[in-house]
mmCIF file of C-alpha atoms in Angstrom:
data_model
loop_
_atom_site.group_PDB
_atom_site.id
_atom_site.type_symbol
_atom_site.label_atom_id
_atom_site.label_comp_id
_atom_site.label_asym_id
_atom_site.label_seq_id
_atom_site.Cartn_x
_atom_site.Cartn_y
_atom_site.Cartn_z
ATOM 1 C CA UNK A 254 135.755 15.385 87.804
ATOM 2 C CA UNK A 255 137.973 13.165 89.621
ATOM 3 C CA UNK A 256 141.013 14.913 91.376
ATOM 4 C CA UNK A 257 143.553 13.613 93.599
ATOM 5 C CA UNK A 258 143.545 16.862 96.403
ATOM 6 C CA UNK A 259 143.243 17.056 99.668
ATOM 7 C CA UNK A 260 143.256 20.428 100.428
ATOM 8 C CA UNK A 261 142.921 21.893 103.976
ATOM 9 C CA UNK A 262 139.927 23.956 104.081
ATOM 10 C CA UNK A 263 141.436 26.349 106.086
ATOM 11 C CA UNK A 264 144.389 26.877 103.325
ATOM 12 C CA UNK A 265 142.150 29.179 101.141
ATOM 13 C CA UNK A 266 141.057 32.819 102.262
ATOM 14 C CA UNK A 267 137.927 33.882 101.165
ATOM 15 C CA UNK A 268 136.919 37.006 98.865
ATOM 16 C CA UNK A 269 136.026 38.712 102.019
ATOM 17 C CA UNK A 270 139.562 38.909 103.479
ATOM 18 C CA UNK A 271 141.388 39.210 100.251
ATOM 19 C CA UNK A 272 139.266 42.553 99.326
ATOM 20 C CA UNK A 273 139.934 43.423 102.965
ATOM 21 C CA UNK A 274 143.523 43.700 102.593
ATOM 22 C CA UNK A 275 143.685 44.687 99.046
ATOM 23 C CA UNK A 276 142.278 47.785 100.672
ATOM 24 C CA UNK A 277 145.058 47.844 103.469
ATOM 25 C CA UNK A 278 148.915 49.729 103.080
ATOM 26 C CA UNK A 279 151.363 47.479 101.688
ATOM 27 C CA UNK A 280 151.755 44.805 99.121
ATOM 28 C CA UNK A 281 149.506 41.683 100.585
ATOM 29 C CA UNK A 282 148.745 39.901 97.549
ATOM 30 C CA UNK A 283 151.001 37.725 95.256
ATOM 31 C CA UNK A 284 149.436 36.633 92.028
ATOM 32 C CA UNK A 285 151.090 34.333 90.311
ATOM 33 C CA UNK A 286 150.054 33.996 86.449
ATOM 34 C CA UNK A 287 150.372 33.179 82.865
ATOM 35 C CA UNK A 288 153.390 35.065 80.993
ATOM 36 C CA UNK A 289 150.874 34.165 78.196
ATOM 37 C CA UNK A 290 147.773 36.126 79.320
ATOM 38 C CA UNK A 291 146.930 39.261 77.170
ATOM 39 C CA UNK A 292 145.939 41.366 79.925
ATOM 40 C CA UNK A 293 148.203 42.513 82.305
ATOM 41 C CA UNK A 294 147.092 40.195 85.080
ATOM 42 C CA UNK A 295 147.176 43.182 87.469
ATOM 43 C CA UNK A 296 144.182 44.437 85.762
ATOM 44 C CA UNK A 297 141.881 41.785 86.813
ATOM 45 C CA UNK A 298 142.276 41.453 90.201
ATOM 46 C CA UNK A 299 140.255 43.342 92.914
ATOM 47 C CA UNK A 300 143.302 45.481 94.056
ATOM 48 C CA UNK A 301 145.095 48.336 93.038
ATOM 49 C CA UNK A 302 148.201 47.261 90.853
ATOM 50 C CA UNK A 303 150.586 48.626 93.144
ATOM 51 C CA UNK A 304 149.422 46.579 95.753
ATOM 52 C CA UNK A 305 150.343 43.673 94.508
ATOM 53 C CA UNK A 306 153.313 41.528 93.836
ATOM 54 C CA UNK A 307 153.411 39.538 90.389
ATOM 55 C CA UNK A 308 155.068 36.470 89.130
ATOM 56 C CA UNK A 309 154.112 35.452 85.877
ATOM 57 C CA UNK A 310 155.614 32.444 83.865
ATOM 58 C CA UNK A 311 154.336 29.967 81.605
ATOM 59 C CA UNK A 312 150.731 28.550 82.419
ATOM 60 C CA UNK A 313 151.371 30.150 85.919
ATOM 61 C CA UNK A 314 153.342 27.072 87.310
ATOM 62 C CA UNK A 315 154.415 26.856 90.394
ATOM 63 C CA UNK A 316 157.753 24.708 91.149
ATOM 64 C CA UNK A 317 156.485 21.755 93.394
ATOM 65 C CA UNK A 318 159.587 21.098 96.298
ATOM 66 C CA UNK A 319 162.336 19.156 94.896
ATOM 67 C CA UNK A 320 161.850 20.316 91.636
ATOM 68 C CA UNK A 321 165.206 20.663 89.060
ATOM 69 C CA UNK A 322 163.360 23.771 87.350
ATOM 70 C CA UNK A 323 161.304 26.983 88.474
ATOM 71 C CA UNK A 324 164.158 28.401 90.639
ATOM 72 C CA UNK A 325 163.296 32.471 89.325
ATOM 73 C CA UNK A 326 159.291 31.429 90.124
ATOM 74 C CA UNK A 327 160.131 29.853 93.684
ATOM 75 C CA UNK A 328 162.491 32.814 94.535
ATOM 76 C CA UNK A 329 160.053 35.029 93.338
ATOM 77 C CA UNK A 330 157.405 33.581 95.094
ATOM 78 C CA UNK A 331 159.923 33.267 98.533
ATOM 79 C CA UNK A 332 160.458 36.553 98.544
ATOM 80 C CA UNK A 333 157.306 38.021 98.607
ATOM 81 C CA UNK A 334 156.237 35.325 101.218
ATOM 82 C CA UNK A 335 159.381 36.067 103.245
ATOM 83 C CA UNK A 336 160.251 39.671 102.886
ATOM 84 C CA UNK A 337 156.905 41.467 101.430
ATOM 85 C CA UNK A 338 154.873 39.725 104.420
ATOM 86 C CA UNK A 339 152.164 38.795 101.818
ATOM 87 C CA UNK A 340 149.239 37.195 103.164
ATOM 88 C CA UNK A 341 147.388 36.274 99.661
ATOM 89 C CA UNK A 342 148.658 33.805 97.201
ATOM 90 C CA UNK A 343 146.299 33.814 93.767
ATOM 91 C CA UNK A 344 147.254 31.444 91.424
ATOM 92 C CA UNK A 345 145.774 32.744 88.237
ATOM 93 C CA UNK A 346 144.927 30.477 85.283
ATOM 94 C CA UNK A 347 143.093 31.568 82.210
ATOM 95 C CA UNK A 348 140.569 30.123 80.164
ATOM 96 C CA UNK A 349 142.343 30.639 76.654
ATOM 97 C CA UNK A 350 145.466 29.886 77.873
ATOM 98 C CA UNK A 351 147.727 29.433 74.231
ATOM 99 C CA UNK A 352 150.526 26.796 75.646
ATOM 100 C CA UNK A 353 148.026 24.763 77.359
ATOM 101 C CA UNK A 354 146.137 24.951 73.586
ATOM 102 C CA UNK A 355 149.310 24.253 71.834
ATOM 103 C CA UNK A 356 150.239 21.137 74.565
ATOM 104 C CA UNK A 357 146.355 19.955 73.484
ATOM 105 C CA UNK A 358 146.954 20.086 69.994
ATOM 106 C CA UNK A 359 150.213 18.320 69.919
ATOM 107 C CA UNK A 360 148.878 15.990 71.972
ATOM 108 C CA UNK A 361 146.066 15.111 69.421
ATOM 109 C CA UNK A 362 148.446 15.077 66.646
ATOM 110 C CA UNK A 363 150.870 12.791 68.272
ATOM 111 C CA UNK A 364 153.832 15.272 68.035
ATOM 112 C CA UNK A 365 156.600 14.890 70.998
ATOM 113 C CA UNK A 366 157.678 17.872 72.453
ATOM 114 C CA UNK A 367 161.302 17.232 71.448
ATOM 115 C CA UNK A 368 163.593 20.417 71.083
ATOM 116 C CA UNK A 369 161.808 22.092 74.535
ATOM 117 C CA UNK A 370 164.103 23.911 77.061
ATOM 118 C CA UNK A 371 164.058 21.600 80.825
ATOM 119 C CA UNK A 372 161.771 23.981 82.041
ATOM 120 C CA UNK A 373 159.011 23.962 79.177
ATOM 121 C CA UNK A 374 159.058 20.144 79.417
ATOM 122 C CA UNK A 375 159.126 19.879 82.669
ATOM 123 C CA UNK A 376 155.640 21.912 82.190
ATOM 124 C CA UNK A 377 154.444 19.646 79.147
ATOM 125 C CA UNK A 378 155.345 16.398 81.254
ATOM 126 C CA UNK A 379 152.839 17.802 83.874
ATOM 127 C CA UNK A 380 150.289 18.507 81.664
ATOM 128 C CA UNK A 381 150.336 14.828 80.905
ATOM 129 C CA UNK A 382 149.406 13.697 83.897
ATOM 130 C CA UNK A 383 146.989 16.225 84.589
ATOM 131 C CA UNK A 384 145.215 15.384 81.436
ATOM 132 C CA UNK A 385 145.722 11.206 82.051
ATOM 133 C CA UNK A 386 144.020 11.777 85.175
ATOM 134 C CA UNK A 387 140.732 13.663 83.463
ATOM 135 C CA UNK A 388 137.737 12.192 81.847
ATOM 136 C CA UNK A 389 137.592 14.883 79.149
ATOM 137 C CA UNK A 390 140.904 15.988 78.654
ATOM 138 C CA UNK A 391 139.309 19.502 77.362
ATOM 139 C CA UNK A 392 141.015 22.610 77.506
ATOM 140 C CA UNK A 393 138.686 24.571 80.639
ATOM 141 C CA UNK A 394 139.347 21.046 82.758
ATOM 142 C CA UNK A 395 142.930 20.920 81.696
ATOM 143 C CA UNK A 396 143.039 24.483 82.912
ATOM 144 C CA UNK A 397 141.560 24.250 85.772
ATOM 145 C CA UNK A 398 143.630 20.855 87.363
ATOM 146 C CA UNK A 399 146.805 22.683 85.836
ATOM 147 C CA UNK A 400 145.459 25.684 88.152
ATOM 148 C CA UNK A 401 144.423 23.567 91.348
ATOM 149 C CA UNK A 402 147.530 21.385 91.195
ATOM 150 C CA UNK A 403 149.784 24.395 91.697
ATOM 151 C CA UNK A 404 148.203 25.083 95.078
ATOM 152 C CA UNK A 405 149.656 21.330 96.081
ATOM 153 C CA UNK A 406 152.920 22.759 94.734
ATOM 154 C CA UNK A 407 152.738 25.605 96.647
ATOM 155 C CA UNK A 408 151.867 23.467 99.644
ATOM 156 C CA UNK A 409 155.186 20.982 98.847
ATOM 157 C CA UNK A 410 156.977 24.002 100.165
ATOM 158 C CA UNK A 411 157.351 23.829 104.006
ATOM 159 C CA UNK A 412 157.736 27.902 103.874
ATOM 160 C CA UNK A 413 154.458 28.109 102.387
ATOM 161 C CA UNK A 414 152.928 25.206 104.339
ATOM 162 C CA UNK A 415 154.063 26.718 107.967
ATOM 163 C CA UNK A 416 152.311 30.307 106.976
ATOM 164 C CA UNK A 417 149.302 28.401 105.706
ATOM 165 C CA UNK A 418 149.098 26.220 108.838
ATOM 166 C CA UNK A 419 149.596 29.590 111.070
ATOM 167 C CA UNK A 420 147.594 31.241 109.191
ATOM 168 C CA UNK A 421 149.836 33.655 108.024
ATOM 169 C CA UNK A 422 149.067 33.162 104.309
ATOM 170 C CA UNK A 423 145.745 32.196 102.675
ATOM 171 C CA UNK A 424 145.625 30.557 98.956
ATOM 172 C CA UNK A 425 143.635 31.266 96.063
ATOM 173 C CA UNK A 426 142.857 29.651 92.610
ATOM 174 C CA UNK A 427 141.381 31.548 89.866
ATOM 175 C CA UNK A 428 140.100 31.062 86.356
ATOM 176 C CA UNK A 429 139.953 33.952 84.450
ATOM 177 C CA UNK A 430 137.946 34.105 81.091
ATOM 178 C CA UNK A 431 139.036 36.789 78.906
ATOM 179 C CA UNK A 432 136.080 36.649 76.996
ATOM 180 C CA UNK A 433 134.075 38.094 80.006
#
């Protein structure tokens, strides 16, 4: 699959050190996920649910910099960065994820979006060109670009950037299958 990242190695922590300090006092990890999910997404992770901050919104977008929508996710996601001293960011997509199925189908069908809030089509429009970038716009790809192309959001943010650069914060993207 052709993508257009260019991640810095260096930007992702490994399981190693996030199971390390999901063991340590304090809340280290931020998980950002799907409002959609039917699991609490604090139930699949490897750390203890109080240990962990949680943003969850639709399809587990991430504002990228500049962005007119996303202002409760980036303050969210500030905070925790700023104030919590989190060294963990997991971006959490899921397999079965019902918006990105509903964008699919719509998309198939020809149907426009019209009627959305900013921020849902701010979401579809994204989708868009995730999936005009993909050879097989299928849901599990769709997922996972939607999933990898919140890291560069998080990345567009020179709060986030500085801590990754220092390393001061580590990233993460998941895929979660419920079925499993």
């Amino acid at each position: 699959m052709k993508t257009s990242h260019s991640f810095m190695p260096e930007a992702f922590g490994t399981l190693h050190e996030l199971q390390a300090d999901a063991q340590r006092p304090g809340e280290k990890i931020l998980l950002v996920a799907c409002c959609d999910h039917g699991t609490a997404p604090c139930h699949l992770s490897i750390a203890d649910p109080r240990r962990l901050n949680v943003v969850q919104n639709m399809a587990a977008t991430v504002p990228a910099a500049g962005a007119a929508v996303g202002w409760t996710t980036l303050a969210s996601i500030e905070y925790a960065v700023a104030f919590r001293n989190v060294r963990h960011i997991v971006v959490c997509g899921h397999r079965q994820c019902r918006f990105i199925a509903h964008w699919r189908a719509a998309r198939q069908s020809g149907e426009s979006p019209a009627g959305l809030g900013e921020e849902l089509q701010s979401i579809w429009s994204a989708l868009d060109e995730i999936a005009g970038g993909l050879p097989d716009g299928g849901q599990q790809a769709v997922v996972r670009e939607h999933t990898l192309r919140q890291i560069d959001n998080l990345l567009s943010h020179e709060f986030i950037r500085q801590r990754v650069e220092n390393a001061r914060v580590r990233l993460h993207a998941w895929v979660v299958d419920e079925e499993s």
